[in-house]
Amino acid sequence: MTNKDVSRQLKLLGQLMELHGENPFKTKSYANASFQIGRFSKPLIESSESELSSIPGLGKSMVSKILKALKEGILEGLDDYVTATPTGVLEMLDVKGLGASKTRLLWKDYDIDSVAKLLEASEKNKLVEVKGFSEKTQEKIKEAIHFKNANLGKMLYAESYALAKSIANEIHALHTDDDAVFLSGELYRKDQIINIISFLVVKTDAQAEIEQFLASIKGGVKIEISFVDREQIEFSLLKQGATQTHLDVLDLKGKDQKLSQNEIYQKRGLTYVIPEMRNGLHELKWQKKYSNNQIIEWSDLKGAVHNHSTYSDGVNSIEEMANGCVNLGLSYFGIADHSKTAVYANGLSVDRLEKQWLEIEGINKRNPNFKILKGIESDILTDGSLDYPDDVLAKLDYVVASVHSGLVMDKQKATKRLLKAIEHPATNILGHLSGRLLLRRPGYDLDYHTIIDACIANKVAIEINANPWRLDIDWTYVYDAMEKGAYFSINPDAHKIQGLEDMKYGVFVARKAGLIKDRVVNAFELNDLLTYFKK
């Protein structure tokens, strides 16, 4: 079991205990354990009992249960609670904004025991009759259900890629040839949301066995497979991995089937289009204007500048995070812990911020060949202001300004709020600007063109937040913003060392839009980055 598996089981057990009316103290202990395990950086399976006992809030009994779960694959008692709970009620726990206590109330007192019944009640204006449910709550629940239903059977790129690689290894084991299995379709194009996991496989005598294996995989996203001759792999990858609009331009013919992809483009008087850009939006315009420029690659990044440490809600210390960057071949690291308004994330008071600066200065003196920058992720307050005095903000190397609360806004209010933050002289990067979480919640509505223009005018870099759940700003806005003169910062928003590697997902987003290296500020050398931040 991974740490995430244990954390999820602890959370679910706590929810189910609350659902069935167990002691609130006990249910909260499971919720706390879930949170703490989610923050624990070392794999539980490699941890000793004494190491687990050192985790805050984990008593002897909880540690014992976790150790037993690691051996048996499931927390003791979880199966019993799942069996005692109707399937529909279990599904209700996943509806954003509901929670265990409200689910219990609906189930026990109103006989609402499925998401379908919950949706029906909300659409008939019945939830407002339930104690603790307002019209606003009812509307949010209805929106959450519609959003969830619209995304059934879909997966994030990061999740589906991991699953696809695991499946590909199994297919390889059944196949008689090496280098015979290829990811195609949406995965080949690195779309942010995957509807179908597609494979291209060189024809083999083991075809029936492979198809039987794929048929045995239950649930989740749809899986499809195509068997082709080896000399047709390149053609088939192109045909399956491009949108119809892109294919209409190429007008592929049967005689193209044995050509390389590069030859297919050259034959039509075009330069090669990378798979990520085969979206049918702006790739041909890009070729005319930017073909002599270098599209950003992972190896171009020099540093990561939106990250968190144990000072706020991160898992690792500043020095540990910085060493993680060194191990990735980066030359600088920017810490941008949460600001004082983010009390839920242990946001930093001015005193704690100044204490952090002293620690950073000490580390930098000990390691002159690697630079840690002093930043902050400052909350954009409801009126658009930042939450430190100007004299404090002025002492930082840079400021990432982000919205974390008050996410329910109309287009005019959201745009006005962000504009004020962008126009603040201290703001250097606009963080995850739409506030979306893919497959979890949509972003707030914005006038993107106005926001992008303001970032350009105020020399504020637009973040491409590389967290797989965010990938925000959406790639479809990046090309036009680049055309206007915008700069970007590809940030992992890492809360632990492993999260630093998420920057690769941000690079995929940037490449889909054709973002060139020269417009990515954390592809700058350190002095050039600091010059940009000084505006």
Short mmCIF file of C-alpha atoms in Angstrom, two decimals:
data_model
loop_
_atom_site.label_atom_id
_atom_site.label_comp_id
_atom_site.label_asym_id
_atom_site.label_seq_id
_atom_site.Cartn_x
_atom_site.Cartn_y
_atom_site.Cartn_z
CA MET A 1 0.00 0.00 0.00
CA THR A 2 1.21 3.51 -0.79
CA ASN A 3 0.92 6.44 1.61
CA LYS A 4 -1.93 7.73 -0.55
CA ASP A 5 -3.78 4.40 -0.25
CA VAL A 6 -3.51 4.49 3.54
CA SER A 7 -4.51 8.14 3.70
CA ARG A 8 -7.60 7.50 1.57
CA GLN A 9 -8.65 4.49 3.64
CA LEU A 10 -8.24 6.45 6.89
CA LYS A 11 -10.33 9.29 5.51
CA LEU A 12 -13.05 6.94 4.26
CA LEU A 13 -13.18 5.02 7.55
CA GLY A 14 -13.54 8.27 9.47
CA GLN A 15 -16.35 9.39 7.16
CA LEU A 16 -18.17 6.07 7.46
CA MET A 17 -17.86 6.09 11.24
CA GLU A 18 -19.39 9.57 11.31
CA LEU A 19 -22.05 8.43 8.85
CA HIS A 20 -23.05 5.63 11.23
CA GLY A 21 -23.11 7.90 14.27
CA GLU A 22 -19.87 6.84 15.97
CA ASN A 23 -18.09 8.90 18.62
CA PRO A 24 -17.04 12.27 17.05
CA PHE A 25 -13.69 12.13 18.83
CA LYS A 26 -12.86 8.82 17.14
CA THR A 27 -14.00 9.97 13.70
CA LYS A 28 -11.84 13.10 13.97
CA SER A 29 -8.82 11.00 14.92
CA TYR A 30 -9.11 9.15 11.59
CA ALA A 31 -9.50 12.41 9.66
CA ASN A 32 -6.38 13.78 11.37
CA ALA A 33 -4.45 10.58 10.72
CA SER A 34 -5.41 10.75 7.05
CA PHE A 35 -4.16 14.34 6.82
CA GLN A 36 -0.87 13.59 8.59
CA ILE A 37 -0.16 10.47 6.51
CA GLY A 38 -0.83 12.52 3.37
CA ARG A 39 1.95 14.89 4.49
CA PHE A 40 4.42 12.17 5.50
CA SER A 41 7.25 12.10 2.96
CA LYS A 42 8.78 8.67 3.63
CA PRO A 43 6.97 5.59 2.26
CA LEU A 44 5.06 4.01 5.15
CA ILE A 45 6.06 0.55 4.04
CA GLU A 46 9.71 1.53 4.68
CA SER A 47 9.03 3.23 8.03
CA SER A 48 9.60 1.81 11.49
CA GLU A 49 7.03 1.81 14.28
CA SER A 50 8.98 4.54 16.08
CA GLU A 51 8.96 6.72 12.94
CA LEU A 52 5.20 6.35 12.61
CA SER A 53 4.78 7.14 16.32
CA SER A 54 6.62 10.44 15.76
CA ILE A 55 3.95 11.64 13.32
CA PRO A 56 1.87 14.34 15.07
CA GLY A 57 -1.51 13.13 16.35
CA LEU A 58 -0.90 9.41 15.77
CA GLY A 59 -1.38 7.48 19.00
CA LYS A 60 -0.21 3.95 19.73
CA SER A 61 -3.53 2.42 18.68
CA MET A 62 -3.60 4.27 15.33
CA VAL A 63 0.01 3.31 14.56
CA SER A 64 -0.84 -0.32 15.28
CA LYS A 65 -3.83 -0.17 12.90
CA ILE A 66 -1.73 1.38 10.14
CA LEU A 67 1.01 -1.24 10.50
CA LYS A 68 -1.60 -3.99 10.32
CA ALA A 69 -3.18 -2.38 7.23
CA LEU A 70 0.23 -2.28 5.51
CA LYS A 71 0.45 -6.06 5.96
CA GLU A 72 -3.14 -6.92 5.08
CA GLY A 73 -3.90 -4.29 2.42
CA ILE A 74 -6.92 -2.78 4.18
CA LEU A 75 -7.70 -1.01 7.44
CA GLU A 76 -9.36 -3.17 10.06
CA GLY A 77 -13.09 -2.46 10.18
CA LEU A 78 -13.30 -0.66 6.85
CA ASP A 79 -14.90 -3.59 5.02
CA ASP A 80 -17.55 -3.91 7.73
CA TYR A 81 -18.57 -0.27 7.42
CA VAL A 82 -18.58 -0.42 3.61
CA THR A 83 -20.81 -3.52 3.72
CA ALA A 84 -23.21 -1.79 6.11
CA THR A 85 -23.52 1.26 3.87
CA PRO A 86 -25.73 1.36 0.74
CA THR A 87 -23.70 1.87 -2.44
CA GLY A 88 -25.63 5.02 -3.27
CA VAL A 89 -24.83 6.55 0.11
CA LEU A 90 -21.14 5.79 -0.41
CA GLU A 91 -21.33 7.66 -3.72
CA MET A 92 -23.00 10.61 -1.99
CA LEU A 93 -19.88 11.04 0.16
CA ASP A 94 -18.00 12.00 -3.02
CA VAL A 95 -20.34 14.90 -3.81
CA LYS A 96 -18.40 18.10 -3.17
CA GLY A 97 -19.88 20.22 -0.41
CA LEU A 98 -21.92 17.45 1.22
CA GLY A 99 -19.78 15.65 3.80
CA ALA A 100 -20.59 12.80 6.16
CA SER A 101 -22.86 14.64 8.61
CA LYS A 102 -25.15 16.05 5.91
CA THR A 103 -25.14 12.72 4.07
CA ARG A 104 -26.23 10.99 7.28
CA LEU A 105 -29.05 13.50 7.76
CA LEU A 106 -30.32 13.04 4.20
CA TRP A 107 -30.06 9.26 4.41
CA LYS A 108 -31.56 8.67 7.84
CA ASP A 109 -34.21 11.41 7.99
CA TYR A 110 -35.19 11.97 4.35
CA ASP A 111 -34.57 8.56 2.71
CA ILE A 112 -32.17 10.08 0.16
CA ASP A 113 -29.76 7.20 -0.38
CA SER A 114 -28.28 7.81 -3.83
CA VAL A 115 -26.81 10.59 -5.95
CA ALA A 116 -29.78 10.24 -8.32
CA LYS A 117 -32.25 10.91 -5.48
CA LEU A 118 -30.08 13.78 -4.25
CA LEU A 119 -30.08 15.39 -7.69
CA GLU A 120 -33.83 14.92 -8.02
CA ALA A 121 -34.41 16.58 -4.62
CA SER A 122 -32.18 19.53 -5.51
CA GLU A 123 -33.86 20.04 -8.89
CA LYS A 124 -37.30 19.94 -7.25
CA ASN A 125 -36.19 22.52 -4.67
CA LYS A 126 -36.63 19.99 -1.85
CA LEU A 127 -33.20 20.32 -0.20
CA VAL A 128 -34.03 23.78 1.13
CA GLU A 129 -36.54 22.03 3.43
CA VAL A 130 -33.69 20.13 5.11
CA LYS A 131 -32.21 21.65 8.26
CA GLY A 132 -28.89 23.35 7.48
CA PHE A 133 -29.47 23.48 3.70
CA SER A 134 -29.90 26.91 2.12
CA GLU A 135 -30.86 27.69 -1.46
CA LYS A 136 -27.20 28.44 -2.13
CA THR A 137 -26.14 25.06 -0.68
CA GLN A 138 -28.74 23.30 -2.81
CA GLU A 139 -27.47 25.02 -5.97
CA LYS A 140 -23.84 24.15 -5.22
CA ILE A 141 -24.72 20.49 -4.66
CA LYS A 142 -26.66 20.38 -7.92
CA GLU A 143 -23.73 21.94 -9.80
CA ALA A 144 -21.30 19.51 -8.17
CA ILE A 145 -23.37 16.50 -9.25
CA HIS A 146 -23.71 17.74 -12.84
CA PHE A 147 -19.96 18.43 -12.96
CA LYS A 148 -19.18 14.97 -11.57
CA ASN A 149 -21.56 13.25 -14.00
CA ALA A 150 -20.07 15.13 -16.95
CA ASN A 151 -16.62 13.81 -16.06
CA LEU A 152 -17.44 10.16 -15.41
CA GLY A 153 -14.97 7.82 -17.07
CA LYS A 154 -12.33 10.54 -17.45
CA MET A 155 -8.87 10.65 -15.90
CA LEU A 156 -6.10 13.16 -15.46
CA TYR A 157 -3.18 12.75 -17.84
CA ALA A 158 -0.80 11.92 -14.97
CA GLU A 159 -3.07 9.17 -13.61
CA SER A 160 -3.93 7.67 -16.99
CA TYR A 161 -0.28 7.72 -18.10
CA ALA A 162 0.76 5.75 -15.01
CA LEU A 163 -2.04 3.24 -15.64
CA ALA A 164 -1.22 3.01 -19.35
CA LYS A 165 2.47 2.30 -18.68
CA SER A 166 1.48 -0.47 -16.27
CA ILE A 167 -0.84 -2.00 -18.87
CA ALA A 168 1.81 -1.59 -21.57
CA ASN A 169 4.27 -3.61 -19.45
CA GLU A 170 1.74 -6.43 -19.23
CA ILE A 171 1.18 -6.35 -22.99
CA HIS A 172 4.96 -6.46 -23.52
CA ALA A 173 5.12 -9.58 -21.39
CA LEU A 174 2.57 -11.28 -23.67
CA HIS A 175 4.09 -10.02 -26.92
CA THR A 176 6.86 -11.87 -28.72
CA ASP A 177 8.74 -8.76 -29.98
CA ASP A 178 10.60 -5.96 -28.23
CA ASP A 179 9.58 -2.34 -28.80
CA ALA A 180 6.12 -3.38 -29.96
CA VAL A 181 3.72 -1.40 -27.75
CA PHE A 182 3.04 2.34 -28.17
CA LEU A 183 0.76 4.80 -26.41
CA SER A 184 -1.39 6.60 -28.95
CA GLY A 185 -4.43 8.87 -29.18
CA GLU A 186 -4.98 11.41 -26.42
CA LEU A 187 -2.01 10.14 -24.40
CA TYR A 188 0.32 10.56 -27.38
CA ARG A 189 -0.95 14.14 -27.71
CA LYS A 190 -0.61 14.63 -23.91
CA ASP A 191 -4.12 15.99 -23.44
CA GLN A 192 -4.82 17.16 -19.89
CA ILE A 193 -7.95 14.97 -19.58
CA ILE A 194 -7.99 11.45 -21.01
CA ASN A 195 -11.22 9.81 -22.16
CA ILE A 196 -9.67 6.76 -23.83
CA ILE A 197 -6.37 5.01 -23.18
CA SER A 198 -5.21 3.96 -26.65
CA PHE A 199 -2.48 1.50 -27.61
CA LEU A 200 -0.85 0.70 -30.92
CA VAL A 201 0.65 -2.78 -30.96
CA VAL A 202 2.68 -4.46 -33.66
CA LYS A 203 0.75 -7.44 -35.06
CA THR A 204 1.50 -10.67 -33.22
CA ASP A 205 0.36 -14.26 -32.77
CA ALA A 206 -0.47 -13.30 -29.16
CA GLN A 207 -3.24 -10.92 -30.24
CA ALA A 208 -6.05 -13.01 -28.69
CA GLU A 209 -4.21 -13.25 -25.35
CA ILE A 210 -3.60 -9.50 -25.29
CA GLU A 211 -7.25 -8.72 -26.05
CA GLN A 212 -8.34 -11.14 -23.33
CA PHE A 213 -6.06 -9.42 -20.83
CA LEU A 214 -7.44 -5.96 -21.71
CA ALA A 215 -11.00 -7.26 -21.38
CA SER A 216 -10.20 -8.33 -17.81
CA ILE A 217 -9.41 -4.76 -16.72
CA LYS A 218 -12.47 -3.43 -14.91
CA GLY A 219 -13.72 0.11 -14.36
CA GLY A 220 -12.14 3.48 -15.00
CA VAL A 221 -11.42 4.98 -18.37
CA LYS A 222 -12.13 3.18 -21.66
CA ILE A 223 -9.25 1.22 -23.22
CA GLU A 224 -8.78 0.56 -26.93
CA ILE A 225 -6.09 -1.26 -28.90
CA SER A 226 -5.11 -1.40 -32.57
CA PHE A 227 -2.83 -4.00 -34.13
CA VAL A 228 -0.79 -2.74 -37.11
CA ASP A 229 2.20 -3.78 -39.20
CA ARG A 230 5.46 -2.43 -37.78
CA GLU A 231 6.13 -0.23 -40.83
CA GLN A 232 2.76 1.50 -40.26
CA ILE A 233 3.42 2.55 -36.65
CA GLU A 234 4.52 6.11 -37.48
CA PHE A 235 1.55 6.70 -39.77
CA SER A 236 -0.89 5.21 -37.27
CA LEU A 237 0.48 7.27 -34.37
CA LEU A 238 -0.05 10.40 -36.44
CA LYS A 239 -3.53 9.38 -37.56
CA GLN A 240 -4.72 8.37 -34.08
CA GLY A 241 -2.91 11.10 -32.18
CA ALA A 242 -4.11 14.22 -34.02
CA THR A 243 -7.47 15.94 -33.98
CA GLN A 244 -9.65 15.68 -37.07
CA THR A 245 -9.02 19.35 -37.88
CA HIS A 246 -5.27 18.70 -38.00
CA LEU A 247 -5.78 15.57 -40.09
CA ASP A 248 -7.98 17.49 -42.54
CA VAL A 249 -5.00 19.75 -43.30
CA LEU A 250 -2.70 16.76 -43.86
CA ASP A 251 -5.22 14.82 -45.98
CA LEU A 252 -3.45 11.51 -45.37
CA LYS A 253 -3.35 8.96 -48.22
CA GLY A 254 -2.84 5.23 -48.33
CA LYS A 255 0.61 5.68 -49.86
CA ASP A 256 1.69 7.61 -46.72
CA GLN A 257 1.39 4.50 -44.55
CA LYS A 258 5.05 3.49 -44.75
CA LEU A 259 6.50 7.01 -44.41
CA SER A 260 7.93 8.53 -41.26
CA GLN A 261 5.96 11.35 -39.68
CA ASN A 262 8.63 13.85 -40.70
CA GLU A 263 8.39 12.69 -44.29
CA ILE A 264 4.60 13.06 -44.23
CA TYR A 265 4.87 16.72 -43.17
CA GLN A 266 7.71 17.46 -45.60
CA LYS A 267 5.71 15.96 -48.46
CA ARG A 268 3.08 18.65 -47.82
CA GLY A 269 5.54 21.51 -47.57
CA LEU A 270 5.25 21.67 -43.78
CA THR A 271 7.80 21.41 -41.00
CA TYR A 272 7.31 18.71 -38.40
CA VAL A 273 4.59 19.43 -35.82
CA ILE A 274 5.25 17.93 -32.38
CA PRO A 275 2.50 15.52 -31.17
CA GLU A 276 1.40 17.87 -28.36
CA MET A 277 0.50 20.59 -30.88
CA ARG A 278 -1.62 18.49 -33.24
CA ASN A 279 -4.81 20.09 -31.94
CA GLY A 280 -6.08 21.91 -35.00
CA LEU A 281 -5.99 25.34 -33.34
CA HIS A 282 -2.89 27.37 -34.07
CA GLU A 283 -0.07 25.02 -35.10
CA LEU A 284 0.09 26.30 -38.68
CA LYS A 285 0.09 29.93 -37.54
CA TRP A 286 2.87 28.98 -35.12
CA GLN A 287 4.98 27.52 -37.93
CA LYS A 288 4.84 30.74 -39.94
CA LYS A 289 5.96 32.93 -37.03
CA TYR A 290 7.91 30.84 -34.52
CA SER A 291 9.42 27.91 -36.41
CA ASN A 292 12.94 29.28 -35.82
CA ASN A 293 12.34 29.46 -32.07
CA GLN A 294 12.77 26.67 -29.56
CA ILE A 295 9.64 25.25 -27.94
CA ILE A 296 10.17 24.93 -24.21
CA GLU A 297 11.51 21.58 -22.97
CA TRP A 298 12.03 20.16 -19.49
CA SER A 299 15.81 20.56 -19.87
CA ASP A 300 15.40 24.32 -20.43
CA LEU A 301 14.08 24.97 -16.93
CA LYS A 302 16.64 26.49 -14.57
CA GLY A 303 14.59 26.63 -11.39
CA ALA A 304 11.25 26.21 -9.62
CA VAL A 305 9.74 29.30 -7.97
CA HIS A 306 6.34 28.31 -6.54
CA ASN A 307 6.90 25.79 -3.78
CA HIS A 308 5.99 25.19 -0.15
CA SER A 309 7.85 23.98 2.93
CA THR A 310 7.15 22.95 6.51
CA TYR A 311 6.86 26.64 7.33
CA SER A 312 3.33 26.51 5.90
CA ASP A 313 1.66 23.32 4.63
CA GLY A 314 4.57 21.54 2.98
CA VAL A 315 6.04 18.17 3.94
CA ASN A 316 9.75 18.94 3.60
CA SER A 317 12.04 21.64 4.92
CA ILE A 318 13.36 24.46 2.75
CA GLU A 319 16.78 22.85 2.57
CA GLU A 320 15.32 19.45 1.65
CA MET A 321 13.25 21.04 -1.12
CA ALA A 322 16.29 22.93 -2.39
CA ASN A 323 18.31 19.70 -2.46
CA GLY A 324 15.47 18.14 -4.43
CA CYS A 325 15.96 20.85 -7.05
CA VAL A 326 19.71 20.22 -7.10
CA ASN A 327 19.04 16.55 -7.78
CA LEU A 328 16.86 17.54 -10.73
CA GLY A 329 19.71 19.58 -12.19
CA LEU A 330 18.15 22.97 -11.41
CA SER A 331 20.25 25.96 -10.37
CA TYR A 332 17.84 27.89 -8.11
CA PHE A 333 14.84 27.29 -5.89
CA GLY A 334 12.16 29.75 -4.88
CA ILE A 335 10.15 29.24 -1.71
CA ALA A 336 6.64 30.71 -1.83
CA ASP A 337 4.90 29.53 1.30
CA HIS A 338 1.36 30.61 2.10
CA SER A 339 0.77 34.09 3.47
CA LYS A 340 -0.83 35.02 6.78
CA THR A 341 -4.47 34.99 5.59
CA ALA A 342 -4.22 31.29 4.68
CA VAL A 343 -4.64 30.12 8.28
CA TYR A 344 -5.88 26.72 7.02
CA ALA A 345 -2.45 26.24 5.45
CA ASN A 346 -0.43 27.54 8.43
CA GLY A 347 0.19 30.84 6.62
CA LEU A 348 3.19 32.87 7.75
CA SER A 349 2.94 35.86 10.06
CA VAL A 350 5.46 38.64 9.41
CA ASP A 351 7.61 37.36 12.30
CA ARG A 352 7.70 33.83 10.91
CA LEU A 353 8.39 35.17 7.41
CA GLU A 354 11.41 37.09 8.74
CA LYS A 355 12.57 33.96 10.56
CA GLN A 356 12.37 32.09 7.23
CA TRP A 357 14.50 34.75 5.56
CA LEU A 358 17.26 34.24 8.17
CA GLU A 359 17.22 30.49 7.52
CA ILE A 360 17.43 31.04 3.76
CA GLU A 361 20.37 33.43 4.16
CA GLY A 362 22.20 30.83 6.26
CA ILE A 363 21.65 28.06 3.71
CA ASN A 364 22.76 30.32 0.85
CA LYS A 365 26.00 31.14 2.67
CA ARG A 366 26.73 27.44 3.11
CA ASN A 367 25.92 26.65 -0.53
CA PRO A 368 27.18 29.51 -2.72
CA ASN A 369 26.67 27.53 -5.96
CA PHE A 370 22.92 27.20 -5.51
CA LYS A 371 20.51 30.04 -4.76
CA ILE A 372 17.33 29.95 -2.68
CA LEU A 373 15.04 32.90 -3.44
CA LYS A 374 12.78 34.53 -0.86
CA GLY A 375 9.23 34.53 -2.17
CA ILE A 376 5.68 34.26 -0.88
CA GLU A 377 2.38 33.06 -2.26
CA SER A 378 0.30 36.00 -1.16
CA ASP A 379 -3.44 35.53 -0.95
CA ILE A 380 -5.44 37.86 -3.17
CA LEU A 381 -8.07 39.12 -0.73
CA THR A 382 -11.70 39.59 -1.74
CA ASP A 383 -11.06 43.26 -2.61
CA GLY A 384 -8.00 42.37 -4.71
CA SER A 385 -5.38 43.56 -2.22
CA LEU A 386 -2.42 41.48 -1.02
CA ASP A 387 -2.16 40.49 2.61
CA TYR A 388 1.14 41.98 3.78
CA PRO A 389 2.14 45.65 4.14
CA ASP A 390 4.00 47.06 1.14
CA ASP A 391 7.24 47.44 3.11
CA VAL A 392 7.24 43.67 3.86
CA LEU A 393 6.45 42.72 0.26
CA ALA A 394 9.28 44.97 -0.93
CA LYS A 395 11.85 42.87 0.96
CA LEU A 396 10.97 39.71 -0.98
CA ASP A 397 12.69 38.58 -4.17
CA TYR A 398 9.28 37.97 -5.74
CA VAL A 399 5.58 37.55 -5.01
CA VAL A 400 3.16 34.95 -6.39
CA ALA A 401 -0.37 36.34 -6.05
CA SER A 402 -3.15 33.74 -5.90
CA VAL A 403 -6.81 33.37 -4.99
CA HIS A 404 -7.54 30.66 -2.41
CA SER A 405 -10.84 31.70 -0.83
CA GLY A 406 -14.08 33.32 -1.93
CA LEU A 407 -14.04 31.29 -5.13
CA VAL A 408 -17.73 31.82 -5.87
CA MET A 409 -17.61 35.01 -7.98
CA ASP A 410 -19.28 36.31 -11.09
CA LYS A 411 -17.16 37.25 -14.09
CA GLN A 412 -17.07 40.97 -13.32
CA LYS A 413 -16.11 40.52 -9.66
CA ALA A 414 -13.45 37.88 -10.39
CA THR A 415 -11.88 39.99 -13.14
CA LYS A 416 -11.86 43.13 -10.99
CA ARG A 417 -10.33 41.24 -8.06
CA LEU A 418 -7.48 39.83 -10.13
CA LEU A 419 -6.83 43.11 -11.92
CA LYS A 420 -6.19 44.92 -8.66
CA ALA A 421 -3.72 42.25 -7.57
CA ILE A 422 -1.94 42.28 -10.93
CA GLU A 423 -1.57 46.06 -10.75
CA HIS A 424 0.06 45.89 -7.30
CA PRO A 425 3.74 46.85 -7.76
CA ALA A 426 4.92 43.84 -5.72
CA THR A 427 3.16 41.16 -7.81
CA ASN A 428 5.52 39.22 -10.07
CA ILE A 429 3.56 36.06 -10.90
CA LEU A 430 -0.19 35.49 -11.11
CA GLY A 431 -0.74 32.03 -9.60
CA HIS A 432 -3.24 29.41 -10.88
CA LEU A 433 -5.44 32.18 -12.22
CA SER A 434 -8.77 30.36 -12.73
CA GLY A 435 -8.76 28.43 -9.44
CA ARG A 436 -9.92 25.25 -11.16
CA LEU A 437 -9.26 21.68 -10.07
CA LEU A 438 -9.62 19.35 -13.03
CA LEU A 439 -12.44 16.81 -12.66
CA ARG A 440 -13.16 18.30 -9.20
CA ARG A 441 -14.34 21.87 -9.69
CA PRO A 442 -14.53 24.34 -12.58
CA GLY A 443 -12.67 27.63 -12.34
CA TYR A 444 -14.42 30.93 -11.75
CA ASP A 445 -15.47 32.85 -14.84
CA LEU A 446 -12.98 35.49 -16.02
CA ASP A 447 -12.40 37.99 -18.79
CA TYR A 448 -9.20 36.25 -19.84
CA HIS A 449 -8.22 38.80 -22.48
CA THR A 450 -8.40 41.65 -19.96
CA ILE A 451 -6.40 39.65 -17.39
CA ILE A 452 -3.74 38.70 -19.93
CA ASP A 453 -3.42 42.30 -21.17
CA ALA A 454 -3.02 43.52 -17.58
CA CYS A 455 -0.27 40.95 -16.90
CA ILE A 456 1.62 42.13 -19.97
CA ALA A 457 1.20 45.81 -19.08
CA ASN A 458 2.39 45.25 -15.51
CA LYS A 459 5.18 42.77 -16.34
CA VAL A 460 3.52 40.01 -14.34
CA ALA A 461 4.30 36.47 -15.46
CA ILE A 462 1.31 34.16 -15.87
CA GLU A 463 1.73 30.91 -14.02
CA ILE A 464 1.30 27.58 -15.72
CA ASN A 465 0.60 25.67 -12.54
CA ALA A 466 1.93 22.18 -13.21
CA ASN A 467 0.07 20.37 -10.46
CA PRO A 468 -1.75 17.62 -12.41
CA TRP A 469 -5.07 18.65 -10.81
CA ARG A 470 -4.67 22.28 -11.89
CA LEU A 471 -2.75 22.75 -15.18
CA ASP A 472 -3.91 26.33 -14.88
CA ILE A 473 -3.82 28.57 -17.03
CA ASP A 474 -5.51 26.34 -19.61
CA TRP A 475 -3.22 25.78 -22.58
CA THR A 476 -5.81 27.10 -25.06
CA TYR A 477 -5.12 30.66 -23.84
CA VAL A 478 -1.32 30.44 -23.89
CA TYR A 479 -0.67 30.89 -27.62
CA ASP A 480 -2.71 34.10 -27.94
CA ALA A 481 -1.14 35.44 -24.74
CA MET A 482 2.33 34.70 -26.14
CA GLU A 483 1.38 36.48 -29.37
CA LYS A 484 0.54 39.58 -27.35
CA GLY A 485 3.85 39.49 -25.48
CA ALA A 486 3.05 37.61 -22.26
CA TYR A 487 5.65 35.82 -20.15
CA PHE A 488 4.99 32.64 -18.18
CA SER A 489 6.33 30.75 -15.19
CA ILE A 490 6.01 26.95 -15.16
CA ASN A 491 5.64 26.06 -11.49
CA PRO A 492 5.12 22.75 -9.68
CA ASP A 493 3.33 24.28 -6.65
CA ALA A 494 5.23 21.52 -4.87
CA HIS A 495 4.39 20.69 -1.27
CA LYS A 496 6.98 17.91 -1.07
CA ILE A 497 10.17 16.91 -2.87
CA GLN A 498 8.42 14.50 -5.24
CA GLY A 499 6.07 17.29 -6.34
CA LEU A 500 8.95 19.18 -7.96
CA GLU A 501 8.84 16.69 -10.84
CA ASP A 502 5.30 17.79 -11.65
CA MET A 503 6.88 20.60 -13.66
CA LYS A 504 7.00 18.16 -16.54
CA TYR A 505 3.20 18.31 -16.77
CA GLY A 506 3.42 22.08 -16.99
CA VAL A 507 5.94 21.69 -19.81
CA PHE A 508 3.49 19.45 -21.66
CA VAL A 509 0.82 22.17 -21.31
CA ALA A 510 3.23 24.80 -22.60
CA ARG A 511 4.27 22.65 -25.55
CA LYS A 512 0.65 22.07 -26.56
CA ALA A 513 0.39 25.82 -27.02
CA GLY A 514 3.78 26.13 -28.73
CA LEU A 515 5.22 28.24 -25.91
CA ILE A 516 8.77 29.22 -26.74
CA LYS A 517 11.67 29.01 -24.29
CA ASP A 518 12.35 32.77 -24.33
CA ARG A 519 8.94 33.49 -22.78
CA VAL A 520 9.37 31.24 -19.72
CA VAL A 521 10.91 33.21 -16.86
CA ASN A 522 12.16 30.17 -14.92
CA ALA A 523 14.08 29.13 -18.03
CA PHE A 524 16.07 32.36 -17.48
CA GLU A 525 19.46 32.38 -15.82
CA LEU A 526 19.19 33.59 -12.23
CA ASN A 527 20.35 37.17 -12.81
CA ASP A 528 17.98 37.59 -15.74
CA LEU A 529 15.11 36.24 -13.63
CA LEU A 530 15.86 38.70 -10.82
CA THR A 531 16.04 41.52 -13.34
CA TYR A 532 12.61 40.53 -14.66
CA PHE A 533 11.20 40.45 -11.13
CA LYS A 534 12.54 43.94 -10.47
CA LYS A 535 10.45 45.15 -13.45
#
